[in-house]
Amino acid sequence: MPTLSVATSGLTRRFGPVIAVDGLELSVPAGCVYGFLGPNGAGKTTTIRLLLGLVRPHAGSVELFGQPLAGNERFLLRRVGALVEVPSLYPNLTGWENMEVTRRLVGASEAQIGWALHTVRLEDVAGRRVGGYSSGMKQRLGLGLALLNSPDLLILDEPTNGLDPAGIHEMRDLLRRLPETHGVTVFLSSHLLAEVEQVASHIGILQAGRLRFQGTLEELNARMSEQVVVGVGQPDQARHLLS
């Protein structure tokens, strides 16, 4: 059985009468890119907040690196980097200065700034104010901030949202390289299968808070090729046209 970076058991979270996450059983192998796929409102962001300890579950549990998150948040989350929604940046500061602010907060070494900027390919523009960065550059800087503490697990919520085609290509390339070059497990959410299958080796599909599929990309492709189900509003007319 592979070592798991993330495992959940019966994970459930409600908001009033709405069950946002319903009995979730995630298994994220170490060293993979795990694409967490689902439509808007499926519960992806709530799941990410549960994994990061930002909200508490009403039932179930989260394990990171084989240890329960509950009671071990400070220790375990030091090994996690995250980019949830739009990165929080100071537009009047340079890229380097933004990194320096976060470096001091997380207690990383100054050498980590250079490494992170090199990893996200921003070292040549680190002296420029972030307000002049493109959306893709800002997103990559946000990823660099998440890498400052040399995490073993990187959690990203819709990392290509709002990017132009060039920015999407740059982000894809970065995410593909991280497990191989730095040994980082990447957990990323998206509502686009075409986007996820470009980078992910493993897939989880969430719908209405429930996990509908979990496995490798190859297993998903094999299942999708088995059958195609078409729903029509007027079955009798469709049957006549096809006969």
CSV table of C-alpha atoms in Angstrom, one decimal:
chain,number,residue,atom,x,y,z
A,1,MET,CA,0.0,0.0,0.0
A,2,PRO,CA,1.5,3.4,-1.0
A,3,THR,CA,2.4,6.0,1.6
A,4,LEU,CA,-0.3,8.6,1.9
A,5,SER,CA,0.3,12.3,2.3
A,6,VAL,CA,-3.5,12.9,2.9
A,7,ALA,CA,-6.1,10.5,4.1
A,8,THR,CA,-9.6,11.3,5.3
A,9,SER,CA,-12.2,9.0,6.9
A,10,GLY,CA,-15.9,9.9,7.0
A,11,LEU,CA,-15.0,13.6,6.7
A,12,THR,CA,-18.2,15.6,7.0
A,13,ARG,CA,-18.9,19.3,7.3
A,14,ARG,CA,-22.3,21.1,7.4
A,15,PHE,CA,-23.3,24.7,7.1
A,16,GLY,CA,-26.8,24.9,8.6
A,17,PRO,CA,-29.0,22.4,6.8
A,18,VAL,CA,-26.5,22.1,3.9
A,19,ILE,CA,-24.0,19.2,3.9
A,20,ALA,CA,-21.0,20.6,2.1
A,21,VAL,CA,-18.8,17.6,2.5
A,22,ASP,CA,-20.4,14.2,3.1
A,23,GLY,CA,-18.4,11.2,4.4
A,24,LEU,CA,-15.3,12.0,2.3
A,25,GLU,CA,-12.7,9.2,2.0
A,26,LEU,CA,-9.6,10.7,0.4
A,27,SER,CA,-6.4,8.8,-0.3
A,28,VAL,CA,-3.6,10.9,-1.7
A,29,PRO,CA,-0.4,9.0,-2.4
A,30,ALA,CA,2.9,10.7,-1.6
A,31,GLY,CA,4.8,12.2,-4.5
A,32,CYS,CA,1.8,12.4,-6.9
A,33,VAL,CA,-0.2,15.3,-8.4
A,34,TYR,CA,-3.8,14.7,-7.2
A,35,GLY,CA,-6.5,16.5,-9.2
A,36,PHE,CA,-9.5,17.2,-7.0
A,37,LEU,CA,-12.3,17.7,-9.6
A,38,GLY,CA,-15.8,18.9,-9.3
A,39,PRO,CA,-18.3,21.6,-10.4
A,40,ASN,CA,-18.5,24.9,-8.5
A,41,GLY,CA,-20.3,24.4,-5.2
A,42,ALA,CA,-19.4,20.7,-5.0
A,43,GLY,CA,-17.5,21.2,-1.7
A,44,LYS,CA,-13.9,21.4,-3.0
A,45,THR,CA,-12.9,24.6,-1.2
A,46,THR,CA,-14.6,23.4,2.0
A,47,THR,CA,-12.6,20.2,1.8
A,48,ILE,CA,-9.4,22.2,1.4
A,49,ARG,CA,-10.2,24.3,4.4
A,50,LEU,CA,-10.8,21.1,6.4
A,51,LEU,CA,-7.4,19.7,5.3
A,52,LEU,CA,-5.7,23.0,6.4
A,53,GLY,CA,-7.5,23.0,9.8
A,54,LEU,CA,-9.2,26.3,8.9
A,55,VAL,CA,-12.7,24.8,9.7
A,56,ARG,CA,-13.5,21.9,12.0
A,57,PRO,CA,-15.4,18.8,10.7
A,58,HIS,CA,-18.7,17.8,12.2
A,59,ALA,CA,-17.7,14.1,11.7
A,60,GLY,CA,-14.7,12.1,10.5
A,61,SER,CA,-11.0,12.8,10.6
A,62,VAL,CA,-8.0,14.1,8.6
A,63,GLU,CA,-4.6,12.5,8.5
A,64,LEU,CA,-1.5,14.2,7.1
A,65,PHE,CA,1.6,12.1,6.6
A,66,GLY,CA,0.1,9.3,8.5
A,67,GLN,CA,-0.7,11.4,11.6
A,68,PRO,CA,-4.1,12.8,12.8
A,69,LEU,CA,-4.4,16.5,12.1
A,70,ALA,CA,-6.5,17.1,15.2
A,71,GLY,CA,-4.2,18.1,18.1
A,72,ASN,CA,-1.1,18.2,15.8
A,73,GLU,CA,-2.0,21.2,13.6
A,74,ARG,CA,1.1,23.3,14.4
A,75,PHE,CA,3.5,20.5,13.8
A,76,LEU,CA,1.9,19.0,10.7
A,77,LEU,CA,1.0,22.2,8.9
A,78,ARG,CA,4.6,23.3,9.0
A,79,ARG,CA,5.1,20.7,6.3
A,80,VAL,CA,2.3,22.1,4.1
A,81,GLY,CA,2.2,25.0,1.7
A,82,ALA,CA,-1.1,26.4,0.4
A,83,LEU,CA,-2.5,28.7,-2.1
A,84,VAL,CA,-6.2,29.2,-1.6
A,85,GLU,CA,-8.0,31.4,-4.1
A,86,VAL,CA,-6.3,34.7,-5.0
A,87,PRO,CA,-2.8,35.1,-3.4
A,88,SER,CA,-2.5,37.9,-0.9
A,89,LEU,CA,0.2,40.2,-2.2
A,90,TYR,CA,1.5,43.7,-1.5
A,91,PRO,CA,1.3,45.5,-4.8
A,92,ASN,CA,3.6,48.4,-3.8
A,93,LEU,CA,6.4,46.0,-2.7
A,94,THR,CA,8.7,44.1,-5.1
A,95,GLY,CA,8.4,40.3,-5.6
A,96,TRP,CA,11.5,39.9,-3.4
A,97,GLU,CA,10.0,42.1,-0.6
A,98,ASN,CA,6.8,40.1,-0.7
A,99,MET,CA,8.8,37.0,-0.2
A,100,GLU,CA,10.8,38.5,2.6
A,101,VAL,CA,7.6,39.4,4.5
A,102,THR,CA,6.4,35.8,4.3
A,103,ARG,CA,9.8,34.4,5.0
A,104,ARG,CA,9.9,36.1,8.4
A,105,LEU,CA,6.5,34.9,9.3
A,106,VAL,CA,7.2,31.2,8.5
A,107,GLY,CA,10.8,31.3,9.8
A,108,ALA,CA,12.4,30.2,6.6
A,109,SER,CA,16.0,31.1,5.7
A,110,GLU,CA,16.9,33.9,3.3
A,111,ALA,CA,18.3,31.4,0.9
A,112,GLN,CA,14.8,29.9,0.5
A,113,ILE,CA,13.7,33.1,-1.2
A,114,GLY,CA,16.2,32.7,-4.0
A,115,TRP,CA,15.3,29.0,-4.3
A,116,ALA,CA,11.5,29.7,-4.4
A,117,LEU,CA,11.9,32.5,-7.0
A,118,HIS,CA,14.0,30.3,-9.2
A,119,THR,CA,11.5,27.4,-8.9
A,120,VAL,CA,8.6,29.6,-10.1
A,121,ARG,CA,10.9,31.3,-12.6
A,122,LEU,CA,10.6,34.9,-11.3
A,123,GLU,CA,14.2,35.6,-10.3
A,124,ASP,CA,14.6,38.0,-13.2
A,125,VAL,CA,11.6,40.2,-12.1
A,126,ALA,CA,12.0,39.9,-8.4
A,127,GLY,CA,13.1,43.5,-8.1
A,128,ARG,CA,9.9,44.8,-9.8
A,129,ARG,CA,6.8,46.0,-7.9
A,130,VAL,CA,4.1,43.3,-7.9
A,131,GLY,CA,1.5,45.8,-9.0
A,132,GLY,CA,3.1,45.7,-12.4
A,133,TYR,CA,3.0,41.9,-12.6
A,134,SER,CA,0.7,40.0,-15.0
A,135,SER,CA,-1.9,37.7,-13.5
A,136,GLY,CA,0.2,34.7,-14.3
A,137,MET,CA,3.2,36.2,-12.6
A,138,LYS,CA,1.2,37.0,-9.5
A,139,GLN,CA,-0.1,33.5,-9.3
A,140,ARG,CA,3.4,32.1,-9.7
A,141,LEU,CA,4.6,34.5,-6.9
A,142,GLY,CA,1.7,33.1,-4.7
A,143,LEU,CA,3.0,29.6,-5.5
A,144,GLY,CA,6.5,30.7,-4.6
A,145,LEU,CA,5.2,32.0,-1.2
A,146,ALA,CA,3.6,28.6,-0.6
A,147,LEU,CA,7.0,26.9,-1.3
A,148,LEU,CA,9.0,29.1,1.1
A,149,ASN,CA,8.9,26.6,3.9
A,150,SER,CA,10.0,23.7,1.6
A,151,PRO,CA,6.7,21.9,2.1
A,152,ASP,CA,6.2,18.1,1.6
A,153,LEU,CA,2.6,18.8,0.6
A,154,LEU,CA,1.3,21.7,-1.6
A,155,ILE,CA,-2.5,22.4,-1.6
A,156,LEU,CA,-3.8,24.6,-4.3
A,157,ASP,CA,-7.4,25.8,-4.9
A,158,GLU,CA,-8.1,26.5,-8.6
A,159,PRO,CA,-4.5,27.6,-9.3
A,160,THR,CA,-5.1,28.5,-13.0
A,161,ASN,CA,-8.3,30.5,-12.4
A,162,GLY,CA,-8.1,33.9,-14.1
A,163,LEU,CA,-4.9,33.1,-16.0
A,164,ASP,CA,-4.4,33.7,-19.7
A,165,PRO,CA,-3.2,30.8,-21.9
A,166,ALA,CA,0.4,31.6,-21.3
A,167,GLY,CA,-0.1,31.8,-17.6
A,168,ILE,CA,-1.9,28.5,-17.6
A,169,HIS,CA,0.9,26.8,-19.5
A,170,GLU,CA,3.5,28.2,-17.1
A,171,MET,CA,1.5,26.9,-14.1
A,172,ARG,CA,1.0,23.5,-15.6
A,173,ASP,CA,4.7,23.2,-16.2
A,174,LEU,CA,5.5,24.1,-12.6
A,175,LEU,CA,3.0,21.7,-11.2
A,176,ARG,CA,4.3,18.8,-13.3
A,177,ARG,CA,7.9,19.4,-12.2
A,178,LEU,CA,7.4,19.8,-8.5
A,179,PRO,CA,7.0,16.1,-7.5
A,180,GLU,CA,9.9,14.9,-9.6
A,181,THR,CA,12.3,17.8,-8.8
A,182,HIS,CA,11.4,18.5,-5.2
A,183,GLY,CA,9.5,15.5,-4.0
A,184,VAL,CA,6.4,17.6,-3.2
A,185,THR,CA,3.0,16.0,-3.2
A,186,VAL,CA,0.6,18.4,-5.0
A,187,PHE,CA,-3.2,18.5,-4.2
A,188,LEU,CA,-5.0,20.8,-6.6
A,189,SER,CA,-8.7,21.5,-7.1
A,190,SER,CA,-10.3,22.4,-10.4
A,191,HIS,CA,-13.7,22.3,-12.1
A,192,LEU,CA,-12.1,21.5,-15.5
A,193,LEU,CA,-11.2,17.9,-16.3
A,194,ALA,CA,-9.3,19.0,-19.4
A,195,GLU,CA,-7.1,21.1,-17.2
A,196,VAL,CA,-6.6,18.5,-14.5
A,197,GLU,CA,-5.7,15.7,-16.9
A,198,GLN,CA,-2.8,17.8,-18.2
A,199,VAL,CA,-0.9,17.6,-14.9
A,200,ALA,CA,-2.5,15.0,-12.5
A,201,SER,CA,-1.6,11.3,-12.1
A,202,HIS,CA,-4.4,10.7,-9.6
A,203,ILE,CA,-8.0,12.0,-9.7
A,204,GLY,CA,-10.8,12.5,-7.2
A,205,ILE,CA,-14.2,13.6,-8.4
A,206,LEU,CA,-16.5,15.4,-6.0
A,207,GLN,CA,-20.2,16.0,-6.6
A,208,ALA,CA,-22.6,17.5,-4.0
A,209,GLY,CA,-20.1,16.8,-1.3
A,210,ARG,CA,-19.6,13.1,-2.1
A,211,LEU,CA,-16.6,11.4,-3.7
A,212,ARG,CA,-17.9,9.8,-6.9
A,213,PHE,CA,-14.5,8.5,-8.2
A,214,GLN,CA,-11.0,8.1,-6.9
A,215,GLY,CA,-8.1,6.5,-8.7
A,216,THR,CA,-5.4,7.0,-11.3
A,217,LEU,CA,-5.9,9.0,-14.5
A,218,GLU,CA,-5.6,5.8,-16.4
A,219,GLU,CA,-8.3,4.2,-14.4
A,220,LEU,CA,-10.6,7.2,-15.0
A,221,ASN,CA,-9.9,7.1,-18.7
A,222,ALA,CA,-10.7,3.4,-18.9
A,223,ARG,CA,-14.0,3.9,-17.0
A,224,MET,CA,-15.0,6.8,-19.3
A,225,SER,CA,-14.3,4.7,-22.4
A,226,GLU,CA,-16.6,1.9,-21.3
A,227,GLN,CA,-19.8,3.7,-21.9
A,228,VAL,CA,-21.4,6.9,-22.9
A,229,VAL,CA,-24.8,7.9,-21.3
A,230,VAL,CA,-26.9,10.5,-23.1
A,231,GLY,CA,-29.9,12.0,-21.4
A,232,VAL,CA,-32.7,13.5,-23.5
A,233,GLY,CA,-35.8,15.4,-22.6
A,234,GLN,CA,-38.1,13.5,-25.1
A,235,PRO,CA,-37.0,9.8,-25.2
A,236,ASP,CA,-39.8,8.7,-27.5
A,237,GLN,CA,-38.8,11.2,-30.2
A,238,ALA,CA,-35.2,10.3,-29.8
A,239,ARG,CA,-35.9,6.6,-30.1
A,240,HIS,CA,-37.9,7.3,-33.3
A,241,LEU,CA,-35.0,9.3,-34.8
A,242,LEU,CA,-32.4,6.6,-34.0
A,243,SER,CA,-34.5,3.7,-35.2
